[in-house]
PDB file of C-alpha atoms in Angstrom:
ATOM      1  CA  MET R   1       0.008   0.002   0.011  1.00  0.00           C
ATOM      2  CA  ALA R   2       1.411   3.345  -1.042  1.00  0.00           C
ATOM      3  CA  HIS R   3       1.032   6.397   1.208  1.00  0.00           C
ATOM      4  CA  ILE R   4       0.625   9.490  -0.957  1.00  0.00           C
ATOM      5  CA  THR R   5      -1.038  12.868  -0.587  1.00  0.00           C
ATOM      6  CA  LEU R   6      -3.651  14.864  -2.415  1.00  0.00           C
ATOM      7  CA  GLY R   7      -3.426  18.564  -1.676  1.00  0.00           C
ATOM      8  CA  GLY R   8      -1.260  17.626   1.329  1.00  0.00           C
ATOM      9  CA  ASN R   9      -3.932  15.320   2.746  1.00  0.00           C
ATOM     10  CA  PRO R  10      -2.950  11.675   3.283  1.00  0.00           C
ATOM     11  CA  VAL R  11      -4.293   9.091   0.838  1.00  0.00           C
ATOM     12  CA  THR R  12      -3.557   5.381   0.619  1.00  0.00           C
ATOM     13  CA  THR R  13      -3.641   3.109  -2.391  1.00  0.00           C
ATOM     14  CA  SER R  14      -4.955  -0.427  -2.566  1.00  0.00           C
ATOM     15  CA  GLY R  15      -1.489  -1.907  -3.038  1.00  0.00           C
ATOM     16  CA  ASP R  16       2.008  -1.407  -4.403  1.00  0.00           C
ATOM     17  CA  LEU R  17       3.308  -0.977  -7.915  1.00  0.00           C
ATOM     18  CA  PRO R  18       4.786  -4.058  -9.586  1.00  0.00           C
ATOM     19  CA  SER R  19       8.420  -4.555  -8.713  1.00  0.00           C
ATOM     20  CA  ILE R  20      11.282  -3.947 -11.135  1.00  0.00           C
ATOM     21  CA  GLY R  21      12.001  -7.152 -13.037  1.00  0.00           C
ATOM     22  CA  SER R  22       8.515  -8.600 -12.571  1.00  0.00           C
ATOM     23  CA  GLN R  23       6.086  -9.397 -15.366  1.00  0.00           C
ATOM     24  CA  ILE R  24       3.121  -7.090 -15.563  1.00  0.00           C
ATOM     25  CA  LYS R  25      -0.298  -8.672 -15.240  1.00  0.00           C
ATOM     26  CA  ASP R  26      -2.610  -9.022 -18.155  1.00  0.00           C
ATOM     27  CA  PHE R  27      -5.400  -6.476 -18.281  1.00  0.00           C
ATOM     28  CA  GLU R  28      -8.610  -5.732 -20.073  1.00  0.00           C
ATOM     29  CA  LEU R  29      -9.296  -2.041 -20.622  1.00  0.00           C
ATOM     30  CA  VAL R  30     -11.699  -0.138 -22.852  1.00  0.00           C
ATOM     31  CA  ALA R  31     -10.398   1.905 -25.812  1.00  0.00           C
ATOM     32  CA  THR R  32     -12.019   5.100 -27.077  1.00  0.00           C
ATOM     33  CA  ASP R  33     -13.827   3.087 -29.768  1.00  0.00           C
ATOM     34  CA  LEU R  34     -15.298   0.940 -26.954  1.00  0.00           C
ATOM     35  CA  SER R  35     -13.287  -2.116 -27.982  1.00  0.00           C
ATOM     36  CA  SER R  36     -11.511  -4.192 -25.332  1.00  0.00           C
ATOM     37  CA  LYS R  37      -7.715  -4.035 -25.234  1.00  0.00           C
ATOM     38  CA  THR R  38      -5.506  -6.536 -23.440  1.00  0.00           C
ATOM     39  CA  LEU R  39      -1.777  -6.821 -22.906  1.00  0.00           C
ATOM     40  CA  SER R  40      -1.545  -9.080 -25.996  1.00  0.00           C
ATOM     41  CA  ASP R  41      -2.712  -6.188 -28.192  1.00  0.00           C
ATOM     42  CA  PHE R  42       0.669  -4.579 -27.467  1.00  0.00           C
ATOM     43  CA  LYS R  43       2.819  -7.641 -27.900  1.00  0.00           C
ATOM     44  CA  ASN R  44       6.525  -7.037 -28.634  1.00  0.00           C
ATOM     45  CA  TYR R  45       6.310  -3.338 -27.792  1.00  0.00           C
ATOM     46  CA  LYS R  46       7.946  -1.461 -24.956  1.00  0.00           C
ATOM     47  CA  LEU R  47       5.127   0.094 -22.925  1.00  0.00           C
ATOM     48  CA  ILE R  48       4.797   3.291 -20.988  1.00  0.00           C
ATOM     49  CA  LEU R  49       1.753   3.084 -18.767  1.00  0.00           C
ATOM     50  CA  ASN R  50       0.870   6.672 -17.860  1.00  0.00           C
ATOM     51  CA  ILE R  51      -1.756   6.180 -15.150  1.00  0.00           C
ATOM     52  CA  PHE R  52      -3.740   9.008 -13.578  1.00  0.00           C
ATOM     53  CA  PRO R  53      -7.027   9.976 -11.876  1.00  0.00           C
ATOM     54  CA  SER R  54      -8.789  11.931 -14.652  1.00  0.00           C
ATOM     55  CA  VAL R  55      -7.828  13.477 -17.943  1.00  0.00           C
ATOM     56  CA  ASN R  56     -10.092  16.427 -17.030  1.00  0.00           C
ATOM     57  CA  THR R  57      -7.618  17.783 -14.473  1.00  0.00           C
ATOM     58  CA  GLY R  58      -4.651  20.015 -15.267  1.00  0.00           C
ATOM     59  CA  VAL R  59      -1.815  17.744 -14.199  1.00  0.00           C
ATOM     60  CA  CYS R  60      -3.341  14.619 -15.766  1.00  0.00           C
ATOM     61  CA  SER R  61      -3.889  16.343 -19.087  1.00  0.00           C
ATOM     62  CA  ALA R  62      -0.343  17.747 -18.942  1.00  0.00           C
ATOM     63  CA  SER R  63       1.046  14.226 -18.577  1.00  0.00           C
ATOM     64  CA  VAL R  64      -0.930  13.017 -21.610  1.00  0.00           C
ATOM     65  CA  ARG R  65       0.375  15.966 -23.677  1.00  0.00           C
ATOM     66  CA  ALA R  66       3.962  15.388 -22.509  1.00  0.00           C
ATOM     67  CA  PHE R  67       3.912  11.666 -23.339  1.00  0.00           C
ATOM     68  CA  ASN R  68       2.149  12.318 -26.642  1.00  0.00           C
ATOM     69  CA  LYS R  69       4.994  14.618 -27.653  1.00  0.00           C
ATOM     70  CA  ALA R  70       7.643  12.100 -26.537  1.00  0.00           C
ATOM     71  CA  ALA R  71       5.846   9.172 -28.181  1.00  0.00           C
ATOM     72  CA  SER R  72       6.314  10.611 -31.656  1.00  0.00           C
ATOM     73  CA  GLU R  73      10.076  10.070 -31.248  1.00  0.00           C
ATOM     74  CA  LEU R  74      10.092   6.651 -29.550  1.00  0.00           C
ATOM     75  CA  GLU R  75      10.817   3.475 -31.478  1.00  0.00           C
ATOM     76  CA  ASN R  76       8.903   0.249 -30.824  1.00  0.00           C
ATOM     77  CA  THR R  77       7.113   1.872 -27.900  1.00  0.00           C
ATOM     78  CA  LYS R  78       3.430   2.412 -27.129  1.00  0.00           C
ATOM     79  CA  VAL R  79       2.223   4.962 -24.571  1.00  0.00           C
ATOM     80  CA  LEU R  80      -0.935   3.776 -22.820  1.00  0.00           C
ATOM     81  CA  CYS R  81      -2.734   6.545 -20.924  1.00  0.00           C
ATOM     82  CA  ILE R  82      -4.983   4.879 -18.380  1.00  0.00           C
ATOM     83  CA  SER R  83      -7.681   6.358 -16.151  1.00  0.00           C
ATOM     84  CA  ARG R  84     -11.220   5.583 -14.990  1.00  0.00           C
ATOM     85  CA  ASP R  85     -12.614   8.333 -17.256  1.00  0.00           C
ATOM     86  CA  LEU R  86     -15.298   7.285 -19.711  1.00  0.00           C
ATOM     87  CA  PRO R  87     -13.823   6.500 -23.128  1.00  0.00           C
ATOM     88  CA  PHE R  88     -15.929   9.326 -24.575  1.00  0.00           C
ATOM     89  CA  SER R  89     -14.198  11.887 -22.359  1.00  0.00           C
ATOM     90  CA  GLN R  90     -10.785  10.467 -23.275  1.00  0.00           C
ATOM     91  CA  GLU R  91     -11.583  10.648 -27.003  1.00  0.00           C
ATOM     92  CA  GLN R  92     -12.958  14.212 -26.751  1.00  0.00           C
ATOM     93  CA  PHE R  93      -9.824  15.337 -24.895  1.00  0.00           C
ATOM     94  CA  CYS R  94      -7.493  13.876 -27.510  1.00  0.00           C
ATOM     95  CA  ALA R  95      -9.553  15.260 -30.397  1.00  0.00           C
ATOM     96  CA  ALA R  96      -9.630  18.756 -28.881  1.00  0.00           C
ATOM     97  CA  GLU R  97      -5.876  18.657 -28.215  1.00  0.00           C
ATOM     98  CA  GLY R  98      -4.900  16.995 -31.517  1.00  0.00           C
ATOM     99  CA  LEU R  99      -3.197  14.110 -29.707  1.00  0.00           C
ATOM    100  CA  GLU R 100      -2.569  11.066 -31.871  1.00  0.00           C
ATOM    101  CA  ASN R 101       0.549   9.360 -30.457  1.00  0.00           C
ATOM    102  CA  VAL R 102      -0.970   7.871 -27.268  1.00  0.00           C
ATOM    103  CA  VAL R 103      -3.473   5.104 -26.690  1.00  0.00           C
ATOM    104  CA  MET R 104      -6.226   6.135 -24.289  1.00  0.00           C
ATOM    105  CA  LEU R 105      -7.629   3.300 -22.198  1.00  0.00           C
ATOM    106  CA  SER R 106     -10.308   3.243 -19.508  1.00  0.00           C
ATOM    107  CA  ASP R 107     -10.717   1.104 -16.401  1.00  0.00           C
ATOM    108  CA  TYR R 108     -14.268   2.384 -15.872  1.00  0.00           C
ATOM    109  CA  LYS R 109     -16.152  -0.931 -16.252  1.00  0.00           C
ATOM    110  CA  THR R 110     -14.721  -3.123 -13.542  1.00  0.00           C
ATOM    111  CA  GLY R 111     -11.807  -1.313 -11.992  1.00  0.00           C
ATOM    112  CA  GLN R 112      -9.946  -4.635 -12.231  1.00  0.00           C
ATOM    113  CA  PHE R 113      -6.806  -3.000 -13.631  1.00  0.00           C
ATOM    114  CA  GLY R 114      -6.614  -0.691 -10.630  1.00  0.00           C
ATOM    115  CA  LYS R 115      -7.224  -3.605  -8.290  1.00  0.00           C
ATOM    116  CA  ASP R 116      -4.646  -5.880  -9.928  1.00  0.00           C
ATOM    117  CA  TYR R 117      -1.977  -3.183  -9.974  1.00  0.00           C
ATOM    118  CA  GLY R 118      -2.746  -1.791  -6.494  1.00  0.00           C
ATOM    119  CA  LEU R 119      -3.491   1.697  -7.831  1.00  0.00           C
ATOM    120  CA  ILE R 120      -6.922   2.546  -6.454  1.00  0.00           C
ATOM    121  CA  MET R 121      -7.002   5.486  -4.072  1.00  0.00           C
ATOM    122  CA  GLN R 122      -8.932   4.350  -1.017  1.00  0.00           C
ATOM    123  CA  ASN R 123      -9.768   7.586   0.681  1.00  0.00           C
ATOM    124  CA  GLY R 124      -9.939  11.302   0.021  1.00  0.00           C
ATOM    125  CA  ILE R 125     -11.849  13.209  -2.623  1.00  0.00           C
ATOM    126  CA  PHE R 126     -10.432  11.007  -5.431  1.00  0.00           C
ATOM    127  CA  ASP R 127     -11.555   7.819  -3.667  1.00  0.00           C
ATOM    128  CA  ALA R 128     -11.871   4.916  -6.161  1.00  0.00           C
ATOM    129  CA  LEU R 129      -9.834   6.693  -8.874  1.00  0.00           C
ATOM    130  CA  LEU R 130      -6.380   5.547  -9.993  1.00  0.00           C
ATOM    131  CA  SER R 131      -3.325   7.129  -8.453  1.00  0.00           C
ATOM    132  CA  ARG R 132      -0.801   8.983 -10.621  1.00  0.00           C
ATOM    133  CA  CYS R 133       2.057   6.688 -11.527  1.00  0.00           C
ATOM    134  CA  ILE R 134       4.229   5.425 -14.374  1.00  0.00           C
ATOM    135  CA  ILE R 135       5.051   1.813 -15.162  1.00  0.00           C
ATOM    136  CA  ILE R 136       7.446   1.058 -18.024  1.00  0.00           C
ATOM    137  CA  THR R 137       8.080  -2.385 -19.466  1.00  0.00           C
ATOM    138  CA  ASN R 138      10.442  -3.827 -22.043  1.00  0.00           C
ATOM    139  CA  GLU R 139       9.255  -5.777 -25.103  1.00  0.00           C
ATOM    140  CA  ASN R 140       8.818  -8.913 -22.931  1.00  0.00           C
ATOM    141  CA  ASN R 141       6.475  -7.179 -20.469  1.00  0.00           C
ATOM    142  CA  LYS R 142       9.094  -7.052 -17.705  1.00  0.00           C
ATOM    143  CA  VAL R 143       8.910  -3.948 -15.543  1.00  0.00           C
ATOM    144  CA  ILE R 144      11.991  -1.753 -16.003  1.00  0.00           C
ATOM    145  CA  TYR R 145      10.783   1.447 -14.261  1.00  0.00           C
ATOM    146  CA  THR R 146       8.041   2.575 -11.876  1.00  0.00           C
ATOM    147  CA  GLU R 147       7.146   5.843 -10.227  1.00  0.00           C
ATOM    148  CA  GLN R 148       4.349   6.423  -7.738  1.00  0.00           C
ATOM    149  CA  VAL R 149       3.999  10.189  -7.609  1.00  0.00           C
ATOM    150  CA  PRO R 150       4.013  11.113  -3.919  1.00  0.00           C
ATOM    151  CA  GLU R 151       1.637  14.098  -4.301  1.00  0.00           C
ATOM    152  CA  ILE R 152      -1.242  13.591  -6.782  1.00  0.00           C
ATOM    153  CA  GLY R 153      -0.975  17.236  -7.855  1.00  0.00           C
ATOM    154  CA  GLN R 154       2.630  16.674  -8.970  1.00  0.00           C
ATOM    155  CA  GLU R 155       3.652  15.674 -12.470  1.00  0.00           C
ATOM    156  CA  PRO R 156       5.677  12.493 -12.936  1.00  0.00           C
ATOM    157  CA  ASN R 157       9.400  12.656 -13.662  1.00  0.00           C
ATOM    158  CA  TYR R 158       9.214  12.504 -17.465  1.00  0.00           C
ATOM    159  CA  GLU R 159      12.964  12.589 -17.941  1.00  0.00           C
ATOM    160  CA  ALA R 160      13.633   9.662 -15.623  1.00  0.00           C
ATOM    161  CA  ALA R 161      10.808   7.666 -17.195  1.00  0.00           C
ATOM    162  CA  LEU R 162      12.011   8.238 -20.761  1.00  0.00           C
ATOM    163  CA  ASN R 163      15.617   7.566 -19.782  1.00  0.00           C
ATOM    164  CA  ALA R 164      14.542   4.138 -18.483  1.00  0.00           C
ATOM    165  CA  LEU R 165      13.729   3.128 -22.049  1.00  0.00           C
TER     166      LEU R 165
END
């Protein structure tokens, strides 16, 4: 269980991020076209999982923009932006911003992704939303980098994340 803050107020998560060197768990998330996406849809790619509470907040949208910009220059890498937002909101955000280099995915149906990865905030005003974190894997789905942002209002360390690739 991670101990983080939101506006300086203590928040706990439902578990801990996967450890470096471990295999990430399979997942089933909803794409903006309402199709289901699983880990096998991204086979043989390095993955950046940019996970956040809601694309409709300033810091979350900033992370999507930052990774969209970086993704255009990354080889054999997919950036998955994951939240519990409805796929319609995710699609509208990307359309309005002209973002085409990231894959928006939603955990709105079951919350199983958040449960499996230990990312669900369990108290505070963002209760039941995903915490802000980064998980990066190699082409074989082994975790090579993680970051649980200690304060939800803080952006992740983009440079460290991209250097991990």
